[in-house]
């Protein structure tokens, strides 16, 4: 199996990420032209982790996204369904409580986390709405969700250029730096098919989240959505 289809069978997507785990963070930095680091900083600001808070970082991969929360003094649980990603992450951060878990059936009790976050992972979940409800379930009343995901550029000429980059430039660059370039063809296709900012906000509201809002990053290439669980 070299790549997953847009039907997103969970085992196919997990195997795909297992294949690219070792060079995943490096590849992301290259393909995003360095923007991935900026996006992670904005996620950290939006989550606003505090000492002693419990944070779930879903689709955490190797836990690169989890580090800012831990550095803020929070207890962070990196969770992912790719065992390859978790294995690489555990080698790099042996002190962190890496947890294998499916976003649609999280292995946590109700009302556990002060904040839940998922960066560039919701798009890979087969049942998006079920995952949003699961995130709601494990969040404490008054807690918050932050979703960082690829979205739709807001300026039409730029959106055209961006789509061309995804479908033409991204695969050859991925072949040069990734152990599984076909995974990044899937990435490009899944970004192109993903709902825009208002559509994702609507799905968050349908899952129970209130005060849902979003903020565009890099012209809408990426959007940060945030919502709260009513106390």
PDB file of C-alpha atoms in Angstrom:
ATOM      1  CA  UNK A   1       0.000   0.000   0.000  1.00  0.00           C
ATOM      2  CA  UNK A   2       1.613   3.265  -1.089  1.00  0.00           C
ATOM      3  CA  UNK A   3      -1.190   5.752  -0.773  1.00  0.00           C
ATOM      4  CA  UNK A   4      -4.657   6.175   0.682  1.00  0.00           C
ATOM      5  CA  UNK A   5      -7.743   7.055  -1.308  1.00  0.00           C
ATOM      6  CA  UNK A   6     -10.032   9.981  -0.550  1.00  0.00           C
ATOM      7  CA  UNK A   7     -12.482   7.484   0.953  1.00  0.00           C
ATOM      8  CA  UNK A   8      -9.963   7.500   3.821  1.00  0.00           C
ATOM      9  CA  UNK A   9     -10.073   3.930   5.089  1.00  0.00           C
ATOM     10  CA  UNK A  10      -8.461   4.328   8.535  1.00  0.00           C
ATOM     11  CA  UNK A  11      -5.935   1.512   8.185  1.00  0.00           C
ATOM     12  CA  UNK A  12      -4.749   2.865   4.825  1.00  0.00           C
ATOM     13  CA  UNK A  13      -4.212   6.360   6.190  1.00  0.00           C
ATOM     14  CA  UNK A  14      -2.450   4.991   9.277  1.00  0.00           C
ATOM     15  CA  UNK A  15      -0.103   2.895   7.130  1.00  0.00           C
ATOM     16  CA  UNK A  16       0.597   5.897   4.923  1.00  0.00           C
ATOM     17  CA  UNK A  17       1.679   7.969   7.916  1.00  0.00           C
ATOM     18  CA  UNK A  18       3.704   5.045   9.284  1.00  0.00           C
ATOM     19  CA  UNK A  19       5.687   5.151   6.033  1.00  0.00           C
ATOM     20  CA  UNK A  20       6.521   8.861   6.236  1.00  0.00           C
ATOM     21  CA  UNK A  21       7.007   9.177  10.011  1.00  0.00           C
ATOM     22  CA  UNK A  22      10.797   9.469  10.084  1.00  0.00           C
ATOM     23  CA  UNK A  23      11.014  12.496   7.765  1.00  0.00           C
ATOM     24  CA  UNK A  24       7.506  13.878   8.298  1.00  0.00           C
ATOM     25  CA  UNK A  25       8.445  17.077  10.148  1.00  0.00           C
ATOM     26  CA  UNK A  26      11.280  17.918   7.748  1.00  0.00           C
ATOM     27  CA  UNK A  27       9.076  17.324   4.722  1.00  0.00           C
ATOM     28  CA  UNK A  28       6.335  19.556   6.110  1.00  0.00           C
ATOM     29  CA  UNK A  29       8.793  22.407   6.651  1.00  0.00           C
ATOM     30  CA  UNK A  30      10.040  22.106   3.073  1.00  0.00           C
ATOM     31  CA  UNK A  31       6.646  21.779   1.404  1.00  0.00           C
ATOM     32  CA  UNK A  32       5.124  24.646   3.405  1.00  0.00           C
ATOM     33  CA  UNK A  33       8.107  26.900   2.588  1.00  0.00           C
ATOM     34  CA  UNK A  34       8.722  27.262   6.304  1.00  0.00           C
ATOM     35  CA  UNK A  35       5.158  28.304   7.126  1.00  0.00           C
ATOM     36  CA  UNK A  36       4.475  25.176   9.219  1.00  0.00           C
ATOM     37  CA  UNK A  37       6.465  26.609  12.116  1.00  0.00           C
ATOM     38  CA  UNK A  38       4.459  29.830  12.031  1.00  0.00           C
ATOM     39  CA  UNK A  39       1.215  27.851  12.010  1.00  0.00           C
ATOM     40  CA  UNK A  40       2.317  25.852  15.058  1.00  0.00           C
ATOM     41  CA  UNK A  41       3.028  29.085  16.938  1.00  0.00           C
ATOM     42  CA  UNK A  42      -0.448  30.388  16.136  1.00  0.00           C
ATOM     43  CA  UNK A  43      -2.018  27.137  17.335  1.00  0.00           C
ATOM     44  CA  UNK A  44      -0.135  27.452  20.625  1.00  0.00           C
ATOM     45  CA  UNK A  45      -1.454  30.997  21.086  1.00  0.00           C
ATOM     46  CA  UNK A  46      -5.021  29.921  20.329  1.00  0.00           C
ATOM     47  CA  UNK A  47      -4.923  26.937  22.706  1.00  0.00           C
ATOM     48  CA  UNK A  48      -3.372  29.161  25.401  1.00  0.00           C
ATOM     49  CA  UNK A  49      -2.200  26.227  27.525  1.00  0.00           C
ATOM     50  CA  UNK A  50      -1.668  26.984  31.219  1.00  0.00           C
ATOM     51  CA  UNK A  51       0.234  25.176  33.986  1.00  0.00           C
ATOM     52  CA  UNK A  52      -1.610  22.121  35.319  1.00  0.00           C
ATOM     53  CA  UNK A  53      -4.170  22.128  32.512  1.00  0.00           C
ATOM     54  CA  UNK A  54      -4.787  18.879  30.634  1.00  0.00           C
ATOM     55  CA  UNK A  55      -4.445  19.176  26.860  1.00  0.00           C
ATOM     56  CA  UNK A  56      -5.286  16.545  24.255  1.00  0.00           C
ATOM     57  CA  UNK A  57      -3.229  16.924  21.088  1.00  0.00           C
ATOM     58  CA  UNK A  58      -5.008  14.690  18.589  1.00  0.00           C
ATOM     59  CA  UNK A  59      -3.267  13.609  15.387  1.00  0.00           C
ATOM     60  CA  UNK A  60      -0.109  14.657  17.208  1.00  0.00           C
ATOM     61  CA  UNK A  61       2.194  12.548  15.058  1.00  0.00           C
ATOM     62  CA  UNK A  62       5.699  12.799  16.501  1.00  0.00           C
ATOM     63  CA  UNK A  63       4.491  15.417  19.051  1.00  0.00           C
ATOM     64  CA  UNK A  64       6.095  18.416  17.394  1.00  0.00           C
ATOM     65  CA  UNK A  65       2.746  20.173  17.815  1.00  0.00           C
ATOM     66  CA  UNK A  66       2.568  19.085  21.479  1.00  0.00           C
ATOM     67  CA  UNK A  67       5.811  20.712  22.592  1.00  0.00           C
ATOM     68  CA  UNK A  68       4.511  24.295  23.042  1.00  0.00           C
ATOM     69  CA  UNK A  69       1.752  23.017  25.346  1.00  0.00           C
ATOM     70  CA  UNK A  70       4.226  21.060  27.464  1.00  0.00           C
ATOM     71  CA  UNK A  71       6.603  24.027  27.582  1.00  0.00           C
ATOM     72  CA  UNK A  72       3.736  26.155  28.949  1.00  0.00           C
ATOM     73  CA  UNK A  73       3.474  23.762  31.898  1.00  0.00           C
ATOM     74  CA  UNK A  74       0.388  21.856  30.781  1.00  0.00           C
ATOM     75  CA  UNK A  75      -0.012  18.075  30.951  1.00  0.00           C
ATOM     76  CA  UNK A  76      -0.319  17.164  27.279  1.00  0.00           C
ATOM     77  CA  UNK A  77      -1.353  13.821  25.823  1.00  0.00           C
ATOM     78  CA  UNK A  78      -0.139  13.302  22.230  1.00  0.00           C
ATOM     79  CA  UNK A  79      -2.606  10.931  20.558  1.00  0.00           C
ATOM     80  CA  UNK A  80      -2.448   9.454  17.056  1.00  0.00           C
ATOM     81  CA  UNK A  81      -3.631   6.374  15.174  1.00  0.00           C
ATOM     82  CA  UNK A  82      -0.307   5.908  13.363  1.00  0.00           C
ATOM     83  CA  UNK A  83       1.897   3.606  15.409  1.00  0.00           C
ATOM     84  CA  UNK A  84       4.855   4.580  13.245  1.00  0.00           C
ATOM     85  CA  UNK A  85       4.411   8.238  14.151  1.00  0.00           C
ATOM     86  CA  UNK A  86       4.018   7.406  17.840  1.00  0.00           C
ATOM     87  CA  UNK A  87       7.151   5.250  17.777  1.00  0.00           C
ATOM     88  CA  UNK A  88       9.271   8.028  16.260  1.00  0.00           C
ATOM     89  CA  UNK A  89       7.772  10.533  18.681  1.00  0.00           C
ATOM     90  CA  UNK A  90       8.490   8.339  21.692  1.00  0.00           C
ATOM     91  CA  UNK A  91      12.128   8.043  20.644  1.00  0.00           C
ATOM     92  CA  UNK A  92      12.402  11.823  20.468  1.00  0.00           C
ATOM     93  CA  UNK A  93      10.324  12.623  23.577  1.00  0.00           C
ATOM     94  CA  UNK A  94      10.436   9.562  25.877  1.00  0.00           C
ATOM     95  CA  UNK A  95       8.885  11.429  28.807  1.00  0.00           C
ATOM     96  CA  UNK A  96       5.595  12.176  27.008  1.00  0.00           C
ATOM     97  CA  UNK A  97       2.476   9.960  27.421  1.00  0.00           C
ATOM     98  CA  UNK A  98       1.987   8.977  23.773  1.00  0.00           C
ATOM     99  CA  UNK A  99      -1.373   7.271  23.272  1.00  0.00           C
ATOM    100  CA  UNK A 100      -2.694   5.301  20.309  1.00  0.00           C
ATOM    101  CA  UNK A 101      -6.242   6.296  19.514  1.00  0.00           C
ATOM    102  CA  UNK A 102      -8.877   6.638  16.810  1.00  0.00           C
ATOM    103  CA  UNK A 103     -10.433  10.115  16.600  1.00  0.00           C
ATOM    104  CA  UNK A 104     -13.906   8.582  16.284  1.00  0.00           C
ATOM    105  CA  UNK A 105     -13.479   6.382  19.390  1.00  0.00           C
ATOM    106  CA  UNK A 106     -11.161   8.223  21.755  1.00  0.00           C
ATOM    107  CA  UNK A 107      -9.791   6.139  24.664  1.00  0.00           C
ATOM    108  CA  UNK A 108     -10.612   8.779  27.281  1.00  0.00           C
ATOM    109  CA  UNK A 109     -13.424   9.387  29.748  1.00  0.00           C
ATOM    110  CA  UNK A 110     -15.956  12.207  29.461  1.00  0.00           C
ATOM    111  CA  UNK A 111     -15.027  15.759  30.537  1.00  0.00           C
ATOM    112  CA  UNK A 112     -11.267  15.159  30.986  1.00  0.00           C
ATOM    113  CA  UNK A 113      -9.426  17.876  29.052  1.00  0.00           C
ATOM    114  CA  UNK A 114      -9.303  21.654  29.476  1.00  0.00           C
ATOM    115  CA  UNK A 115      -8.497  21.980  25.792  1.00  0.00           C
ATOM    116  CA  UNK A 116      -8.386  19.695  22.768  1.00  0.00           C
ATOM    117  CA  UNK A 117      -6.474  20.445  19.591  1.00  0.00           C
ATOM    118  CA  UNK A 118      -5.975  18.805  16.241  1.00  0.00           C
ATOM    119  CA  UNK A 119      -3.612  20.190  13.602  1.00  0.00           C
ATOM    120  CA  UNK A 120      -3.754  18.970  10.000  1.00  0.00           C
ATOM    121  CA  UNK A 121      -5.401  15.731  11.081  1.00  0.00           C
ATOM    122  CA  UNK A 122      -9.163  16.210  10.939  1.00  0.00           C
ATOM    123  CA  UNK A 123      -9.009  16.044   7.145  1.00  0.00           C
ATOM    124  CA  UNK A 124      -7.709  12.474   7.430  1.00  0.00           C
ATOM    125  CA  UNK A 125     -10.544  11.201   9.625  1.00  0.00           C
ATOM    126  CA  UNK A 126     -13.119   9.085   7.836  1.00  0.00           C
ATOM    127  CA  UNK A 127     -16.050  10.327   9.947  1.00  0.00           C
ATOM    128  CA  UNK A 128     -15.350  14.001  10.581  1.00  0.00           C
ATOM    129  CA  UNK A 129     -18.577  14.796  12.427  1.00  0.00           C
ATOM    130  CA  UNK A 130     -18.171  11.824  14.752  1.00  0.00           C
ATOM    131  CA  UNK A 131     -14.647  13.003  15.592  1.00  0.00           C
ATOM    132  CA  UNK A 132     -15.917  16.499  16.396  1.00  0.00           C
ATOM    133  CA  UNK A 133     -18.483  14.977  18.764  1.00  0.00           C
ATOM    134  CA  UNK A 134     -15.792  12.823  20.390  1.00  0.00           C
ATOM    135  CA  UNK A 135     -13.619  15.881  20.975  1.00  0.00           C
ATOM    136  CA  UNK A 136     -16.636  17.556  22.551  1.00  0.00           C
ATOM    137  CA  UNK A 137     -17.279  14.537  24.782  1.00  0.00           C
ATOM    138  CA  UNK A 138     -13.784  14.420  26.298  1.00  0.00           C
ATOM    139  CA  UNK A 139     -13.598  18.196  26.876  1.00  0.00           C
ATOM    140  CA  UNK A 140     -14.507  19.661  30.262  1.00  0.00           C
ATOM    141  CA  UNK A 141     -17.475  22.062  30.424  1.00  0.00           C
ATOM    142  CA  UNK A 142     -16.040  25.496  29.708  1.00  0.00           C
ATOM    143  CA  UNK A 143     -13.172  23.931  27.769  1.00  0.00           C
ATOM    144  CA  UNK A 144     -12.130  24.736  24.232  1.00  0.00           C
ATOM    145  CA  UNK A 145     -11.269  23.160  20.908  1.00  0.00           C
ATOM    146  CA  UNK A 146      -8.711  24.491  18.423  1.00  0.00           C
ATOM    147  CA  UNK A 147      -8.553  23.042  14.922  1.00  0.00           C
ATOM    148  CA  UNK A 148      -5.762  23.982  12.542  1.00  0.00           C
ATOM    149  CA  UNK A 149      -6.453  22.697   9.063  1.00  0.00           C
ATOM    150  CA  UNK A 150      -5.785  23.482   5.448  1.00  0.00           C
ATOM    151  CA  UNK A 151      -8.591  25.568   4.006  1.00  0.00           C
ATOM    152  CA  UNK A 152      -9.508  27.719   1.007  1.00  0.00           C
ATOM    153  CA  UNK A 153      -7.509  30.870   0.144  1.00  0.00           C
ATOM    154  CA  UNK A 154      -9.785  33.898   0.243  1.00  0.00           C
ATOM    155  CA  UNK A 155      -8.342  35.767  -2.774  1.00  0.00           C
ATOM    156  CA  UNK A 156      -9.441  34.104  -6.005  1.00  0.00           C
ATOM    157  CA  UNK A 157      -6.242  34.680  -8.075  1.00  0.00           C
ATOM    158  CA  UNK A 158      -4.127  33.343  -5.216  1.00  0.00           C
ATOM    159  CA  UNK A 159      -6.446  30.350  -4.820  1.00  0.00           C
ATOM    160  CA  UNK A 160      -5.810  29.450  -8.471  1.00  0.00           C
ATOM    161  CA  UNK A 161      -2.027  29.660  -8.033  1.00  0.00           C
ATOM    162  CA  UNK A 162      -2.238  27.656  -4.801  1.00  0.00           C
ATOM    163  CA  UNK A 163      -4.247  24.871  -6.419  1.00  0.00           C
ATOM    164  CA  UNK A 164      -1.698  24.646  -9.220  1.00  0.00           C
ATOM    165  CA  UNK A 165       1.109  24.382  -6.634  1.00  0.00           C
ATOM    166  CA  UNK A 166      -0.683  21.591  -4.812  1.00  0.00           C
ATOM    167  CA  UNK A 167      -1.329  19.461  -7.857  1.00  0.00           C
ATOM    168  CA  UNK A 168       1.830  20.164  -9.901  1.00  0.00           C
ATOM    169  CA  UNK A 169       4.682  21.333  -7.673  1.00  0.00           C
ATOM    170  CA  UNK A 170       3.985  19.459  -4.448  1.00  0.00           C
ATOM    171  CA  UNK A 171       4.378  15.867  -5.773  1.00  0.00           C
ATOM    172  CA  UNK A 172       7.856  16.422  -7.342  1.00  0.00           C
ATOM    173  CA  UNK A 173       9.094  18.241  -4.241  1.00  0.00           C
ATOM    174  CA  UNK A 174       7.748  15.400  -2.110  1.00  0.00           C
ATOM    175  CA  UNK A 175       9.622  12.876  -4.260  1.00  0.00           C
ATOM    176  CA  UNK A 176      12.850  14.696  -3.441  1.00  0.00           C
ATOM    177  CA  UNK A 177      12.416  14.843   0.335  1.00  0.00           C
ATOM    178  CA  UNK A 178       9.890  12.188   1.402  1.00  0.00           C
ATOM    179  CA  UNK A 179      10.199   8.430   1.826  1.00  0.00           C
ATOM    180  CA  UNK A 180       6.667   8.031   0.432  1.00  0.00           C
ATOM    181  CA  UNK A 181       5.863  10.782  -2.103  1.00  0.00           C
ATOM    182  CA  UNK A 182       2.516   9.194  -2.984  1.00  0.00           C
ATOM    183  CA  UNK A 183       1.373  10.157   0.496  1.00  0.00           C
ATOM    184  CA  UNK A 184       1.708  13.780  -0.533  1.00  0.00           C
ATOM    185  CA  UNK A 185      -0.345  13.268  -3.671  1.00  0.00           C
ATOM    186  CA  UNK A 186      -3.091  12.114  -1.312  1.00  0.00           C
ATOM    187  CA  UNK A 187      -2.371  15.212   0.798  1.00  0.00           C
ATOM    188  CA  UNK A 188      -2.879  17.535  -2.168  1.00  0.00           C
ATOM    189  CA  UNK A 189      -6.091  15.803  -3.222  1.00  0.00           C
ATOM    190  CA  UNK A 190      -7.520  15.827   0.295  1.00  0.00           C
ATOM    191  CA  UNK A 191      -6.791  19.556   0.733  1.00  0.00           C
ATOM    192  CA  UNK A 192      -8.549  20.367  -2.517  1.00  0.00           C
ATOM    193  CA  UNK A 193     -11.670  18.439  -1.449  1.00  0.00           C
ATOM    194  CA  UNK A 194     -11.825  19.757   2.149  1.00  0.00           C
ATOM    195  CA  UNK A 195     -14.730  22.063   3.216  1.00  0.00           C
ATOM    196  CA  UNK A 196     -14.100  25.806   3.355  1.00  0.00           C
ATOM    197  CA  UNK A 197     -14.017  27.899   6.521  1.00  0.00           C
ATOM    198  CA  UNK A 198     -17.775  28.532   6.982  1.00  0.00           C
ATOM    199  CA  UNK A 199     -18.616  24.890   6.242  1.00  0.00           C
ATOM    200  CA  UNK A 200     -16.235  23.583   8.923  1.00  0.00           C
ATOM    201  CA  UNK A 201     -17.584  26.150  11.408  1.00  0.00           C
ATOM    202  CA  UNK A 202     -21.092  24.869  10.739  1.00  0.00           C
ATOM    203  CA  UNK A 203     -19.993  21.289  11.403  1.00  0.00           C
ATOM    204  CA  UNK A 204     -18.424  22.333  14.704  1.00  0.00           C
ATOM    205  CA  UNK A 205     -21.685  23.950  15.752  1.00  0.00           C
ATOM    206  CA  UNK A 206     -23.639  20.850  14.778  1.00  0.00           C
ATOM    207  CA  UNK A 207     -21.328  18.787  17.014  1.00  0.00           C
ATOM    208  CA  UNK A 208     -22.287  20.960  20.014  1.00  0.00           C
ATOM    209  CA  UNK A 209     -19.524  23.566  20.116  1.00  0.00           C
ATOM    210  CA  UNK A 210     -20.541  27.167  20.830  1.00  0.00           C
ATOM    211  CA  UNK A 211     -18.944  30.558  20.113  1.00  0.00           C
ATOM    212  CA  UNK A 212     -17.357  29.045  17.006  1.00  0.00           C
ATOM    213  CA  UNK A 213     -15.063  31.379  15.093  1.00  0.00           C
ATOM    214  CA  UNK A 214     -12.139  31.109  12.713  1.00  0.00           C
ATOM    215  CA  UNK A 215      -9.084  33.072  11.681  1.00  0.00           C
ATOM    216  CA  UNK A 216      -7.240  32.716   8.380  1.00  0.00           C
ATOM    217  CA  UNK A 217      -3.475  32.207   8.236  1.00  0.00           C
ATOM    218  CA  UNK A 218      -1.304  32.727   5.140  1.00  0.00           C
ATOM    219  CA  UNK A 219      -4.185  34.105   3.102  1.00  0.00           C
ATOM    220  CA  UNK A 220      -6.538  31.266   3.978  1.00  0.00           C
ATOM    221  CA  UNK A 221      -4.219  28.402   3.044  1.00  0.00           C
ATOM    222  CA  UNK A 222      -4.741  27.431   6.663  1.00  0.00           C
ATOM    223  CA  UNK A 223      -7.577  28.334   9.024  1.00  0.00           C
ATOM    224  CA  UNK A 224      -7.718  28.203  12.822  1.00  0.00           C
ATOM    225  CA  UNK A 225     -11.176  27.297  14.131  1.00  0.00           C
ATOM    226  CA  UNK A 226     -11.999  27.610  17.814  1.00  0.00           C
ATOM    227  CA  UNK A 227     -15.067  26.714  19.849  1.00  0.00           C
ATOM    228  CA  UNK A 228     -16.137  26.217  23.447  1.00  0.00           C
ATOM    229  CA  UNK A 229     -18.093  23.607  25.390  1.00  0.00           C
ATOM    230  CA  UNK A 230     -20.747  25.363  27.422  1.00  0.00           C
ATOM    231  CA  UNK A 231     -20.167  25.237  31.171  1.00  0.00           C
TER     232      UNK A 231
END
